[in-house]
mmCIF file of C-alpha atoms and ligand atoms in Angstrom:
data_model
loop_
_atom_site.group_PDB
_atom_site.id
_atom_site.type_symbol
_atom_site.label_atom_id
_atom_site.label_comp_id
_atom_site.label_asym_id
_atom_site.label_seq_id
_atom_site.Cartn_x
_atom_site.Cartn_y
_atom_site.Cartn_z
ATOM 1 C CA UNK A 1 38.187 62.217 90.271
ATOM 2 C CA UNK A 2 35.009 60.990 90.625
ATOM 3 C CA UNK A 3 31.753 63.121 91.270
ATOM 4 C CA UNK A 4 29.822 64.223 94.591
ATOM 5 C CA UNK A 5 26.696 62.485 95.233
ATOM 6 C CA UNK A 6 24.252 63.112 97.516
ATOM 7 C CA UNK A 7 23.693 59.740 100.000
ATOM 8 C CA UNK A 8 21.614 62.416 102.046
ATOM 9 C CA UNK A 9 19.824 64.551 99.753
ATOM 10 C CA UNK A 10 19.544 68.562 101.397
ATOM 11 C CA UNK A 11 15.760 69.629 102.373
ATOM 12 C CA UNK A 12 14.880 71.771 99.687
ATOM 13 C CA UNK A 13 14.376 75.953 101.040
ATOM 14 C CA UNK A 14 11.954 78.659 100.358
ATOM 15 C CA UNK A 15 12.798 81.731 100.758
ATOM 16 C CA UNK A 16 11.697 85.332 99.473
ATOM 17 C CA UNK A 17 9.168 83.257 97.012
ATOM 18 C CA UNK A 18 12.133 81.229 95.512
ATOM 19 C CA UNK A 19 12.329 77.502 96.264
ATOM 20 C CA UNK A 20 15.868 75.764 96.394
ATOM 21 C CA UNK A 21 15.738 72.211 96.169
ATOM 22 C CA UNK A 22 19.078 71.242 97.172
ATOM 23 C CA UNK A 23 19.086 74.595 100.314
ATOM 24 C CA UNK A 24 21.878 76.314 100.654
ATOM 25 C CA UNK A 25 24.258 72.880 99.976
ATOM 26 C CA UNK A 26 26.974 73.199 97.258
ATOM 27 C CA UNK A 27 29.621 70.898 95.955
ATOM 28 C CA UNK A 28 32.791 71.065 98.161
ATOM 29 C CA UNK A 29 35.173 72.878 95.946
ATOM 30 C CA UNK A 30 36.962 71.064 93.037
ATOM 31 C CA UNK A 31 34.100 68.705 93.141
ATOM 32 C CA UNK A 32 31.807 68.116 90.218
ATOM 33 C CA UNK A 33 27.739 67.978 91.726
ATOM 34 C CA UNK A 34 25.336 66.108 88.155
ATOM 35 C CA UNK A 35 22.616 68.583 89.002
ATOM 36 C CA UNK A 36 21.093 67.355 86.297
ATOM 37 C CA UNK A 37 21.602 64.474 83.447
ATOM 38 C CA UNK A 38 24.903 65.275 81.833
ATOM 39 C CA UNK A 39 24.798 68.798 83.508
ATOM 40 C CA UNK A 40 27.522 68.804 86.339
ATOM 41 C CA UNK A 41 28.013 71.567 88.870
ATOM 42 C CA UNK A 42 31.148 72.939 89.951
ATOM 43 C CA UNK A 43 31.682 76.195 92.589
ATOM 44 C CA UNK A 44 34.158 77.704 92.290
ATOM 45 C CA UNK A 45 35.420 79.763 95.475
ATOM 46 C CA UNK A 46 37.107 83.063 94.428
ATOM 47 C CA UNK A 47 38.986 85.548 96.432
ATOM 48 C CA UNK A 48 36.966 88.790 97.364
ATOM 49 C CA UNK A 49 33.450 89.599 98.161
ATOM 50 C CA UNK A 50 31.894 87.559 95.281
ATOM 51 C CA UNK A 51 32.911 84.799 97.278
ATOM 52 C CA UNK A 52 32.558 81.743 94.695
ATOM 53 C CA UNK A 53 31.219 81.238 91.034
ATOM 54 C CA UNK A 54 28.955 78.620 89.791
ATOM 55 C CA UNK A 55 30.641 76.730 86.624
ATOM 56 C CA UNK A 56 29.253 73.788 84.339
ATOM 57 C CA UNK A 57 30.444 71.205 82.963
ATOM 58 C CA UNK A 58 28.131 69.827 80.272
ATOM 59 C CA UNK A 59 27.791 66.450 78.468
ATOM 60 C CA UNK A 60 28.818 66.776 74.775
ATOM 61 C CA UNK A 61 28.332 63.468 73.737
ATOM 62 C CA UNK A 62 31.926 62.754 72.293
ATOM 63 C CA UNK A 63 33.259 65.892 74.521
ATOM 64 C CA UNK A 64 32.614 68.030 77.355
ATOM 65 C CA UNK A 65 31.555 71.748 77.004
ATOM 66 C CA UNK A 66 32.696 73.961 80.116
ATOM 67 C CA UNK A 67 29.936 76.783 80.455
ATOM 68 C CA UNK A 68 32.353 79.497 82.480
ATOM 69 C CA UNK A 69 35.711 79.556 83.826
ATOM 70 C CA UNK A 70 36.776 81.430 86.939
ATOM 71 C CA UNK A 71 39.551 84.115 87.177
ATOM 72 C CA UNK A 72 43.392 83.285 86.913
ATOM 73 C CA UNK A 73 43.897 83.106 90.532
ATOM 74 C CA UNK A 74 46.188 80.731 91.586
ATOM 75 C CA UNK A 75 43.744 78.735 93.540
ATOM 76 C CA UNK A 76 41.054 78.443 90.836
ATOM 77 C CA UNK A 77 43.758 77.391 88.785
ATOM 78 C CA UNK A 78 44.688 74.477 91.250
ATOM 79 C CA UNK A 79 40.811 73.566 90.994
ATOM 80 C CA UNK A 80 40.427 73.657 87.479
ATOM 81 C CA UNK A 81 43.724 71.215 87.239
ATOM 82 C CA UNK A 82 42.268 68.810 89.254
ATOM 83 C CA UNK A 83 38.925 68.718 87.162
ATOM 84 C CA UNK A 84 40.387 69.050 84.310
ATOM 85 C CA UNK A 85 42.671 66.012 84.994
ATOM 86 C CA UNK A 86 39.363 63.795 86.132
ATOM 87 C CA UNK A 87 36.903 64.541 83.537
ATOM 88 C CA UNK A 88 39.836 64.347 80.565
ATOM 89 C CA UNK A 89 40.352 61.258 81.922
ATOM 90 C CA UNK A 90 36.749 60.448 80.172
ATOM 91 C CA UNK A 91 36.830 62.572 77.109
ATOM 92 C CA UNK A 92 38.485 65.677 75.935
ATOM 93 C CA UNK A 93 37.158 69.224 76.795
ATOM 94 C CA UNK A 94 35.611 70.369 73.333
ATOM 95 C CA UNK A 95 34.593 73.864 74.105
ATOM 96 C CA UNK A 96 34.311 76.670 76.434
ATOM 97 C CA UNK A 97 31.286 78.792 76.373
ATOM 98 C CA UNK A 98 31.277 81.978 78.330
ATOM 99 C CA UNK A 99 28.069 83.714 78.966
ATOM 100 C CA UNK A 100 29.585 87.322 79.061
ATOM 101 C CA UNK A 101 32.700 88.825 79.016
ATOM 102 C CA UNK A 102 33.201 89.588 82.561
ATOM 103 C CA UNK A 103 36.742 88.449 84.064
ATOM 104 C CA UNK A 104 35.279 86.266 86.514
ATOM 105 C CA UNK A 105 33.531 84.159 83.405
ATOM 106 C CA UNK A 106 36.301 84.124 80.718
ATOM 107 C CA UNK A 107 39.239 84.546 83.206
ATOM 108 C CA UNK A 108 40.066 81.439 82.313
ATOM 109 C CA UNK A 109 38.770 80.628 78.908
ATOM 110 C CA UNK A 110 42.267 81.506 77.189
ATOM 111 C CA UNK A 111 44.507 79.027 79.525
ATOM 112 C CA UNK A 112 41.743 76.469 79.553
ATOM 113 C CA UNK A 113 41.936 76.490 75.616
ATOM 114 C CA UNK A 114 45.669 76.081 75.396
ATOM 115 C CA UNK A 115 45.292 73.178 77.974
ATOM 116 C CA UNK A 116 42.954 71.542 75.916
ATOM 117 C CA UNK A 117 42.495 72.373 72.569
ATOM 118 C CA UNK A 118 38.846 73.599 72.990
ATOM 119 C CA UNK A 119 36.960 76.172 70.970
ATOM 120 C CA UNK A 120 35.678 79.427 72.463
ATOM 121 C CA UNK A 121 32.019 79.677 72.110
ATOM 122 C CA UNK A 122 30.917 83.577 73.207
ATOM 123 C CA UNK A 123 27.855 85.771 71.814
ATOM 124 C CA UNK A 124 29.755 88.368 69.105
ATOM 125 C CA UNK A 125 29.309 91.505 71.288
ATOM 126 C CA UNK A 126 30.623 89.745 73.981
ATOM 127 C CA UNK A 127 33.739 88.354 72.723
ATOM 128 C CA UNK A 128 34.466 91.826 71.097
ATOM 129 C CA UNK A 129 34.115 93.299 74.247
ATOM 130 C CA UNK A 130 36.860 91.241 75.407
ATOM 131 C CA UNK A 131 39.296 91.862 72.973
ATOM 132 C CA UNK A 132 38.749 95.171 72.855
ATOM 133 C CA UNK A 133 39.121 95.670 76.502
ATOM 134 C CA UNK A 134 42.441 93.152 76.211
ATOM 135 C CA UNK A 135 43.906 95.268 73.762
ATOM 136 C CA UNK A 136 43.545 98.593 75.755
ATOM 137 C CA UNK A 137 46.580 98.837 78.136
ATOM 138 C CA UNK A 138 47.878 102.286 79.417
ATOM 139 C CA UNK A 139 50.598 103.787 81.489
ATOM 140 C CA UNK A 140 47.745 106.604 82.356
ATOM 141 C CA UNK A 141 43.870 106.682 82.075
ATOM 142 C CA UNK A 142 42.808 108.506 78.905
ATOM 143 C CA UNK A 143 41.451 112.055 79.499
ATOM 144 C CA UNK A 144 38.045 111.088 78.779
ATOM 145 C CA UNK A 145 38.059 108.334 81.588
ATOM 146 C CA UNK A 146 39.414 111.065 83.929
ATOM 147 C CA UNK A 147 36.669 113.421 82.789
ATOM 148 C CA UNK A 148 33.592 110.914 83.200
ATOM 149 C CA UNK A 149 34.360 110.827 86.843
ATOM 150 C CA UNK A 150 34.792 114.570 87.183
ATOM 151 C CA UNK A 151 31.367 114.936 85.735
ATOM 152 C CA UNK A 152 30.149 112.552 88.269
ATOM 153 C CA UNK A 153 31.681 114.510 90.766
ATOM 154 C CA UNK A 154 34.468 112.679 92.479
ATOM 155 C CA UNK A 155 36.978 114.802 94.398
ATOM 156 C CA UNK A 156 40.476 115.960 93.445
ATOM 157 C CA UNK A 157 42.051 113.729 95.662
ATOM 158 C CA UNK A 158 40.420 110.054 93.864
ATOM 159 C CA UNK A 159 40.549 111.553 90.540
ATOM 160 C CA UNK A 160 44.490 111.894 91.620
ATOM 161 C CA UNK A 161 44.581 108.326 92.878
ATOM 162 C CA UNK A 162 42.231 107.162 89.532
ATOM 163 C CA UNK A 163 45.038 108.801 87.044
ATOM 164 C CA UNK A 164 48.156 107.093 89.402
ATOM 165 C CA UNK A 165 46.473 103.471 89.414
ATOM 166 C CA UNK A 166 46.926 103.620 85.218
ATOM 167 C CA UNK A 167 44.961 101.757 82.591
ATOM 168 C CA UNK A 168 44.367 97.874 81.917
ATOM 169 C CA UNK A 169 43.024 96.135 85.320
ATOM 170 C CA UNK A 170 40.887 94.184 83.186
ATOM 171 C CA UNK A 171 43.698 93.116 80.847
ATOM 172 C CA UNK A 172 45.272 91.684 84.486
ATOM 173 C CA UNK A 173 42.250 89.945 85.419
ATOM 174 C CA UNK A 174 42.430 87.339 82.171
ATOM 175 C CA UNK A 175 44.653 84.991 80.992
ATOM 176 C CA UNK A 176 45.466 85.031 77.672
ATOM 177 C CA UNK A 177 42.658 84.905 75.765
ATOM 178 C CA UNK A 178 41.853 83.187 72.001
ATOM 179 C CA UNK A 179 41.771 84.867 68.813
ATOM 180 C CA UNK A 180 39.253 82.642 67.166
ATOM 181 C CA UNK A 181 35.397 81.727 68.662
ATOM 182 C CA UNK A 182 32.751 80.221 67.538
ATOM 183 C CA UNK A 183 29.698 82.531 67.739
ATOM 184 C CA UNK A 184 26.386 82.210 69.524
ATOM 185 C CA UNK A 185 23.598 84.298 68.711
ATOM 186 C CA UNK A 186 20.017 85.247 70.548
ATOM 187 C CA UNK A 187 17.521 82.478 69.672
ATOM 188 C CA UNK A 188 19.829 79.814 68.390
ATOM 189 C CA UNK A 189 19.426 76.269 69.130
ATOM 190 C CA UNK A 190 22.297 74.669 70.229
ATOM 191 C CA UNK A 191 22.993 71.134 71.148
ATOM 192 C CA UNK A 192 25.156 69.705 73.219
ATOM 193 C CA UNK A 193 24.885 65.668 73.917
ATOM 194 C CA UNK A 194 21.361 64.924 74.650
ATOM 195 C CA UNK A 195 20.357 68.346 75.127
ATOM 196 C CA UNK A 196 19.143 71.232 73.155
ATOM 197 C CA UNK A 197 19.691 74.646 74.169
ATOM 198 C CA UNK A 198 18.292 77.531 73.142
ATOM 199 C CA UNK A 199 20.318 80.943 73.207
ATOM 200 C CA UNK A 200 18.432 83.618 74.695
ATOM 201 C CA UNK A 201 20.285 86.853 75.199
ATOM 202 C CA UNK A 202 19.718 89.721 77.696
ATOM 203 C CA UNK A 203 21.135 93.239 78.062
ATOM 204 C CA UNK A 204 22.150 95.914 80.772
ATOM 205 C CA UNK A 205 24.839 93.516 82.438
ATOM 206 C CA UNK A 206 26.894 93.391 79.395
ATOM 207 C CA UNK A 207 25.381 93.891 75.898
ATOM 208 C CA UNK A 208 24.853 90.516 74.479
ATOM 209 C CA UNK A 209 25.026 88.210 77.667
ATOM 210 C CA UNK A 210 24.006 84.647 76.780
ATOM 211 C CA UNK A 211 21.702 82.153 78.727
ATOM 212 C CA UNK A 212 21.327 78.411 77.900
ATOM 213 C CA UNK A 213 17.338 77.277 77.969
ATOM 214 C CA UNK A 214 16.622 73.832 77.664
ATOM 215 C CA UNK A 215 12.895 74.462 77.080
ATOM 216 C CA UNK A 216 12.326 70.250 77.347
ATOM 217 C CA UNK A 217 14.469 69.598 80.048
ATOM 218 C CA UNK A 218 13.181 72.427 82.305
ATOM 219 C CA UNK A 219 16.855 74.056 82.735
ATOM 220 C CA UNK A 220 18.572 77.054 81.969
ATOM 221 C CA UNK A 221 22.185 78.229 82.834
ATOM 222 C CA UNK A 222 21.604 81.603 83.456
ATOM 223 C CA UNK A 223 24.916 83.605 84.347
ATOM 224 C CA UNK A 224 24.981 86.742 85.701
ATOM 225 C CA UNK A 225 21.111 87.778 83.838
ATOM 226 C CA UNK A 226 19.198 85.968 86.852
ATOM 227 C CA UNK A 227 20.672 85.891 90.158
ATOM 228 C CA UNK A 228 18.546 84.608 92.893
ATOM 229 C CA UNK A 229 20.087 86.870 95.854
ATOM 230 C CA UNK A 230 22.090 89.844 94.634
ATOM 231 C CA UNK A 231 21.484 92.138 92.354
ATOM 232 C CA UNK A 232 24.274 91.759 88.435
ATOM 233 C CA UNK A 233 26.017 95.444 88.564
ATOM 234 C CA UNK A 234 23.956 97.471 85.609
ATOM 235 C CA UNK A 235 26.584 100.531 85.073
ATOM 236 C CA UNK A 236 27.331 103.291 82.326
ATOM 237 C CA UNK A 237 30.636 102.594 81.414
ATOM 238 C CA UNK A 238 33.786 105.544 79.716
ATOM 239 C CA UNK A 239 33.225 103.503 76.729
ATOM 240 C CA UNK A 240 29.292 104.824 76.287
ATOM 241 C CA UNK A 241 29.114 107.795 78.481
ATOM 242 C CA UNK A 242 25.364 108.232 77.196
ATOM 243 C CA UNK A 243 24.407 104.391 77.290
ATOM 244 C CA UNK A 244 20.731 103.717 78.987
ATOM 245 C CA UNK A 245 21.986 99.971 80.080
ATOM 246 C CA UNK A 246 19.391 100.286 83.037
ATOM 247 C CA UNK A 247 16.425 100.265 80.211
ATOM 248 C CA UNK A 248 18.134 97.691 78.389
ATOM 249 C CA UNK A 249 18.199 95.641 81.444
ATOM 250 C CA UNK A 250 14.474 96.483 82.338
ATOM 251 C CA UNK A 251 13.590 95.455 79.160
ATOM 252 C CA UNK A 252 15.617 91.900 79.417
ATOM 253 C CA UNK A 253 13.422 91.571 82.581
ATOM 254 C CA UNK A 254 10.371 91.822 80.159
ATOM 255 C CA UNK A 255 11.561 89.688 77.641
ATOM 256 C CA UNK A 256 12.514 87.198 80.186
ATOM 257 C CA UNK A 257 9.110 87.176 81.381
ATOM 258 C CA UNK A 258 8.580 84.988 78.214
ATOM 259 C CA UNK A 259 10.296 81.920 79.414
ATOM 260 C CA UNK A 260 8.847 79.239 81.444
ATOM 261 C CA UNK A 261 8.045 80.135 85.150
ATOM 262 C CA UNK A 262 9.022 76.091 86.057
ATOM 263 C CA UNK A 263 12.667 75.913 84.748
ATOM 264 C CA UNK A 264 15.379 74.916 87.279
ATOM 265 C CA UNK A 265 17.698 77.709 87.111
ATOM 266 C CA UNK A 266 21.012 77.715 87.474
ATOM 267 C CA UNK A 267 23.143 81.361 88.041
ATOM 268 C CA UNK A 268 26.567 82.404 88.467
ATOM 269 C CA UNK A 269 26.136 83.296 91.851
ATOM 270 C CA UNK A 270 24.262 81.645 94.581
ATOM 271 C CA UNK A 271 22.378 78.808 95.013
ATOM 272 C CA UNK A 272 19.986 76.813 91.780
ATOM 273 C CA UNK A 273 16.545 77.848 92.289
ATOM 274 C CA UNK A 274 13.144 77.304 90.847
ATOM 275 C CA UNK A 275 11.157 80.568 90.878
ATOM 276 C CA UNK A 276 12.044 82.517 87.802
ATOM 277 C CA UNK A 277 9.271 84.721 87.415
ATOM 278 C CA UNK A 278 9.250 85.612 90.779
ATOM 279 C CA UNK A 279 13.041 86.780 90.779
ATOM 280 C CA UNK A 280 12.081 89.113 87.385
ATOM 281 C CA UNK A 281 10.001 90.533 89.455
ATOM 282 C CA UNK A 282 11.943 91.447 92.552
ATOM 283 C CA UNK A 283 15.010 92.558 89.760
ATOM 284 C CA UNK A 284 12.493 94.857 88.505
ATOM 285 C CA UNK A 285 11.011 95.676 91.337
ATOM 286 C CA UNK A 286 14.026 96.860 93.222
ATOM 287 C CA UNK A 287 15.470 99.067 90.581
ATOM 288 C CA UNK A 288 11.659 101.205 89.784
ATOM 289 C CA UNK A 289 11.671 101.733 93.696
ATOM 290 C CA UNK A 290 15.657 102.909 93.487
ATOM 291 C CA UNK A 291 14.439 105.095 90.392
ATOM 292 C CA UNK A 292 11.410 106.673 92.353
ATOM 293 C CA UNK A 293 13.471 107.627 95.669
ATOM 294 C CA UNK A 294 15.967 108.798 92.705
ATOM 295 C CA UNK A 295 13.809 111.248 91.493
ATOM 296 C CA UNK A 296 12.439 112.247 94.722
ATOM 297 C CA UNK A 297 16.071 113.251 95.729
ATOM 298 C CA UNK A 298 16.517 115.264 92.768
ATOM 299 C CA UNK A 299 13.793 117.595 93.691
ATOM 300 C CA UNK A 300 17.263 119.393 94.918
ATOM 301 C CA UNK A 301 19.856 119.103 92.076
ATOM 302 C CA UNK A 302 22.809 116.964 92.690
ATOM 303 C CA UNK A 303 25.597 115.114 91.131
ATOM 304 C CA UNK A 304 25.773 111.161 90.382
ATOM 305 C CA UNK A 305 28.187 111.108 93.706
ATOM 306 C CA UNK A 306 25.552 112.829 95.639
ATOM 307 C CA UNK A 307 23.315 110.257 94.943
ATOM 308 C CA UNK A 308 24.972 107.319 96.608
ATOM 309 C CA UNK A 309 23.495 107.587 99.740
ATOM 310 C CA UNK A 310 19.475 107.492 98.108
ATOM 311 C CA UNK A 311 20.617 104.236 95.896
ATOM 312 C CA UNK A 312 22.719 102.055 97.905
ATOM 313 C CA UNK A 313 21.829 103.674 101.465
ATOM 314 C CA UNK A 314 25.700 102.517 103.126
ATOM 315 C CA UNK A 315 28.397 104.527 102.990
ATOM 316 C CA UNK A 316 30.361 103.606 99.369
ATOM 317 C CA UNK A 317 34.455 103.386 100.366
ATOM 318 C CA UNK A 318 36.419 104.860 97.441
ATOM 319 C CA UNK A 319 37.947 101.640 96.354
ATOM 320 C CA UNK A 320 34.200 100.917 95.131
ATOM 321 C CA UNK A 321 33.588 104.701 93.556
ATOM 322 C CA UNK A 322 34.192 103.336 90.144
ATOM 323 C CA UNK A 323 30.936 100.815 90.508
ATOM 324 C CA UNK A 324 28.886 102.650 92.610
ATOM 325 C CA UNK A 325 28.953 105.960 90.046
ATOM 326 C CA UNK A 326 28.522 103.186 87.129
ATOM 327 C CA UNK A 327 25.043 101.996 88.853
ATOM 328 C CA UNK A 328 24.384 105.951 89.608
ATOM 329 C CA UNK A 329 24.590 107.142 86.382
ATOM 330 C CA UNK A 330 22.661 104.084 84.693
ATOM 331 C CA UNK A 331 19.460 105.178 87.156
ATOM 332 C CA UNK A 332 20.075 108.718 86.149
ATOM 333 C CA UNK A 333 20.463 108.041 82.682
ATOM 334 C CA UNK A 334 17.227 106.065 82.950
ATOM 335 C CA UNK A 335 15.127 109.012 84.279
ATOM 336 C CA UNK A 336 16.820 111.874 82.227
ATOM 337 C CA UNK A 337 16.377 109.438 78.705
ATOM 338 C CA UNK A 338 11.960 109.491 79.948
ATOM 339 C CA UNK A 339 12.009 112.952 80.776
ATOM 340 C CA UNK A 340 12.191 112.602 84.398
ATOM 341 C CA UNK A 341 15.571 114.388 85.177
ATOM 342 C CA UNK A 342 17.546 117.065 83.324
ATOM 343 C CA UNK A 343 21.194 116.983 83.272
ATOM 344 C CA UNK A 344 23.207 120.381 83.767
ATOM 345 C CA UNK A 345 27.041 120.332 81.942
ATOM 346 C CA UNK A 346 29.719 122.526 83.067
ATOM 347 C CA UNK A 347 33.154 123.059 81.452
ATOM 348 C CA UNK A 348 35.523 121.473 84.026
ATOM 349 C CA UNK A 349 32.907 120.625 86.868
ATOM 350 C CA UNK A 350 30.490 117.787 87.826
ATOM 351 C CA UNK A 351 27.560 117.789 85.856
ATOM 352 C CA UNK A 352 23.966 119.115 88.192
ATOM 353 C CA UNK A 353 21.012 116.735 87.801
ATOM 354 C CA UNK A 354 17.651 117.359 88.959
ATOM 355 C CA UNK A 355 14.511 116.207 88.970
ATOM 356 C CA UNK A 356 11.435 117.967 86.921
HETATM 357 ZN ZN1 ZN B 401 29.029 89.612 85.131
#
C-alpha cells in the first residue's frame, strides 16, 4: 500500500476563525495522508452519525505507534487489514496509544494487539475505565442506573424500555481488550522516532483523556479534547451521580489556554486545523451561554428532562435520552455545585431544580 499524496495540494479554508490548510479534503478511506514528517493520517469512516474518525499512524523509528483505533465494525476492520498489511510490510506495529477510553478510540486496540504484538499505551484512569466498564455485563440494569434516570425524570414507558435493553452495550462495542498497558501520565515526555511528545491531559470528556504536543514541531494529536466543529459529549454518568465533569472540562479549556496558539492540530473528528485558541474559546463560550439560558429557565423549577429543549433547542428522540440527560445534568450540576441552582429530592420521583 503505498500513501496518498497530494499532486494538487487543497486551498487551505477559514472558517468561524479557524484556518484549515488542507479544506475540507481527507484521505480516501484505507489510505494513509503524511500530514506531517513521520505523522500519517488515516479516516476512518464509521457507521452512524459520527460519520468517520481521524487515526494516526506515527513514525517510531524501529516501529510504528497507532494513536487510535476505530470500533469493531466489520468495515473498519477491512480498513485496518489493509493498512495494517502495507505499513507491516515496512516495520512492525509497536504500540497502540488510545487517547481515552471511548469505544470509538480503543474499539480496536485489543484485536489490533493480538494482530501484532503491540503494547497498549493509555493514561491510568483511562485504561481503568475500560476494564471496569468491560467487566460490567448484566442481564438487567442495576437499580441505581434505573433510578438516575427516574430522578432525571424520564417516563414510565423508557425507563421500561431502559430496564428491557439490559446491561453491557459498551462491553459490545470493543473487541477484546489487553490486560497489560503501558501508562502515560499528564506532562510526560514521550518520544516516538524523531519526535517528542509531551502528554498533556484534560478532563470532562473522560477523566484523564490524553493529547500528544509536539511543542518543536508545532503539532498536537488532540482526540476528542479539541474538536474544531462539534462539541465532545461532557455528561454525568450512573457511575458518579454527583460528578461536576462540566467544571472539569471548563477548567481543561483554561489549562489548555497554556499551549501554543500556532500548533497544527489534529482531532478525532473533523478536519486538522490551526486556530487553537480560538476553538477554547468558542468550547467555552458555548457552554457559559447554555449555562446562563439554564438558569434563566429555572426561574420555574424543572427536571433535567425538562431542560432539553433550553440546551439543545431540537426535539431529543428517546434513543438519544441517555446522552442528552448526561449533558443536562453536567450543566445542572455545574450551576447547583456555584450556588446557582438548588436541587429538590423526592423518594421515588424526579428530582425539582430551580434556579435562585
Ligand atoms: Zn470520546
Amino acid at each position: 500500500m503505498s500513501d496518498q499524496s497530494l499532486t494538487q495540494p487543497p486551498a487551505p479554508e477559514r472558517r468561524r476563525g479557524l484556518t484549515y490548510p488542507l479544506g475540507r479534503w481527507s484521505p480516501e478511506p484505507g489510505e494513509l495522508h503524511e500530514i506531517a514528517a513521520g505523522v500519517r493520517w488515516l479516516r476512518m469512516p464509521m457507521p452512524f452519525s459520527l460519520d468517520h474518525i481521524n487515526l494516526w499512524v506515527l513514525d517510531g523509528g524501529d516501529h510504528h505507534v497507532i494513536v487510535d483505533t476505530a470500533i469493531p465494525a466489520p468495515g473498519c476492520k477491512d480498513v485496518w487489514r489493509r493498512v495494517l498489511d502495507g505499513i507491516t510490510r515496512e516495520k512492525p506495529v509497536g504500540k497502540v496509544l488510545c487517547t481515552h477510553y471511548h469505544p470509538d478510540h480503543i474499539g480496536n486496540a485489543g484485536w489490533l494487539i493480538k494482530k501484532t504484538g503491540a503494547t497498549l499505551v493509555m493514561a491510568q484512569t483511562e485504561y481503568l475505565m475500560a476494564r471496569m466498564l468491560l467487566g460490567d455485563i448484566r442481564d438487567e440494569p442495576p437499580e441505581e442506573a434505573v433510578r438516575f434516570y427516574e430522578k432525571a425524570g424520564w417516563p414510565d414507558a423508557q425507563l421500561r424500555d431502559f430496564r428491557a435493553a439490559g446491561w453491557g452495550r459498551f462491553a459490545r462495542a470493543v473487541s477484546s481488550f489487553p490486560v497489560t498497558y503501558e501508562r502515560i501520565r499528564d506532562g510526560q515526555l514521550y518520544t516516538i522516532g524523531d519526535r517528542t511528545w509531551r502528554i498533556v491531559t484534560g478532563s470532562g470528556h473522560t477523566p484523564e483523556h490524553a493529547c500528544l504536543v509536539d511543542d518543536e514541531g508545532g503539532l498536537m494529536i488532540a482526540g476528542d479534547q479539541v474538536l474544531p466543529r462539534i462539541t465532545s459529549n461532557v455528561s454525568v454518568h450512573v457511575t458518579e451521580p454527583m460528578a461536576d465533569p462540566l467544571g472539569d472540562w471548563l477548567a481543561s479549556i483554561d489549562r489548555f489556554r497554556s499551549l501554543s496558539g500556532d500548533l497544527h492540530v489534529l482531532p478525532a473528528h473533523g478536519f486538522p486545523f490551526h486556530g487553537l485558541h480560538a476553538r477554547l474559546d468558542q468550547l467555552a463560550e458555548d457552554h457559559y451561554q447554555k449555562l446562563t439560558a439554564l438558569e434563566r429557565f429555572l426561574a420555574r423549577p424543572r427536571t433535567a428532562l425538562a431542560c432539553f429543549e433550553v440546551l439543545f433547542h431540537r426535539a431529543i428522540d428517546v434513543k438519544e435520552y441517555g446522552i442528552a440527560t448526561g449533558e443536562a445534568i453536567a450543566h445542572l450540576r455545574w450551576l447547583e455545585q456555584r450556588g446557582r441552582a438548588v436541587r429538590e429530592t423526592h423518594e421515588g420521583r424526579a428530582d425539582i431544580w430551580r434556579s435562585i
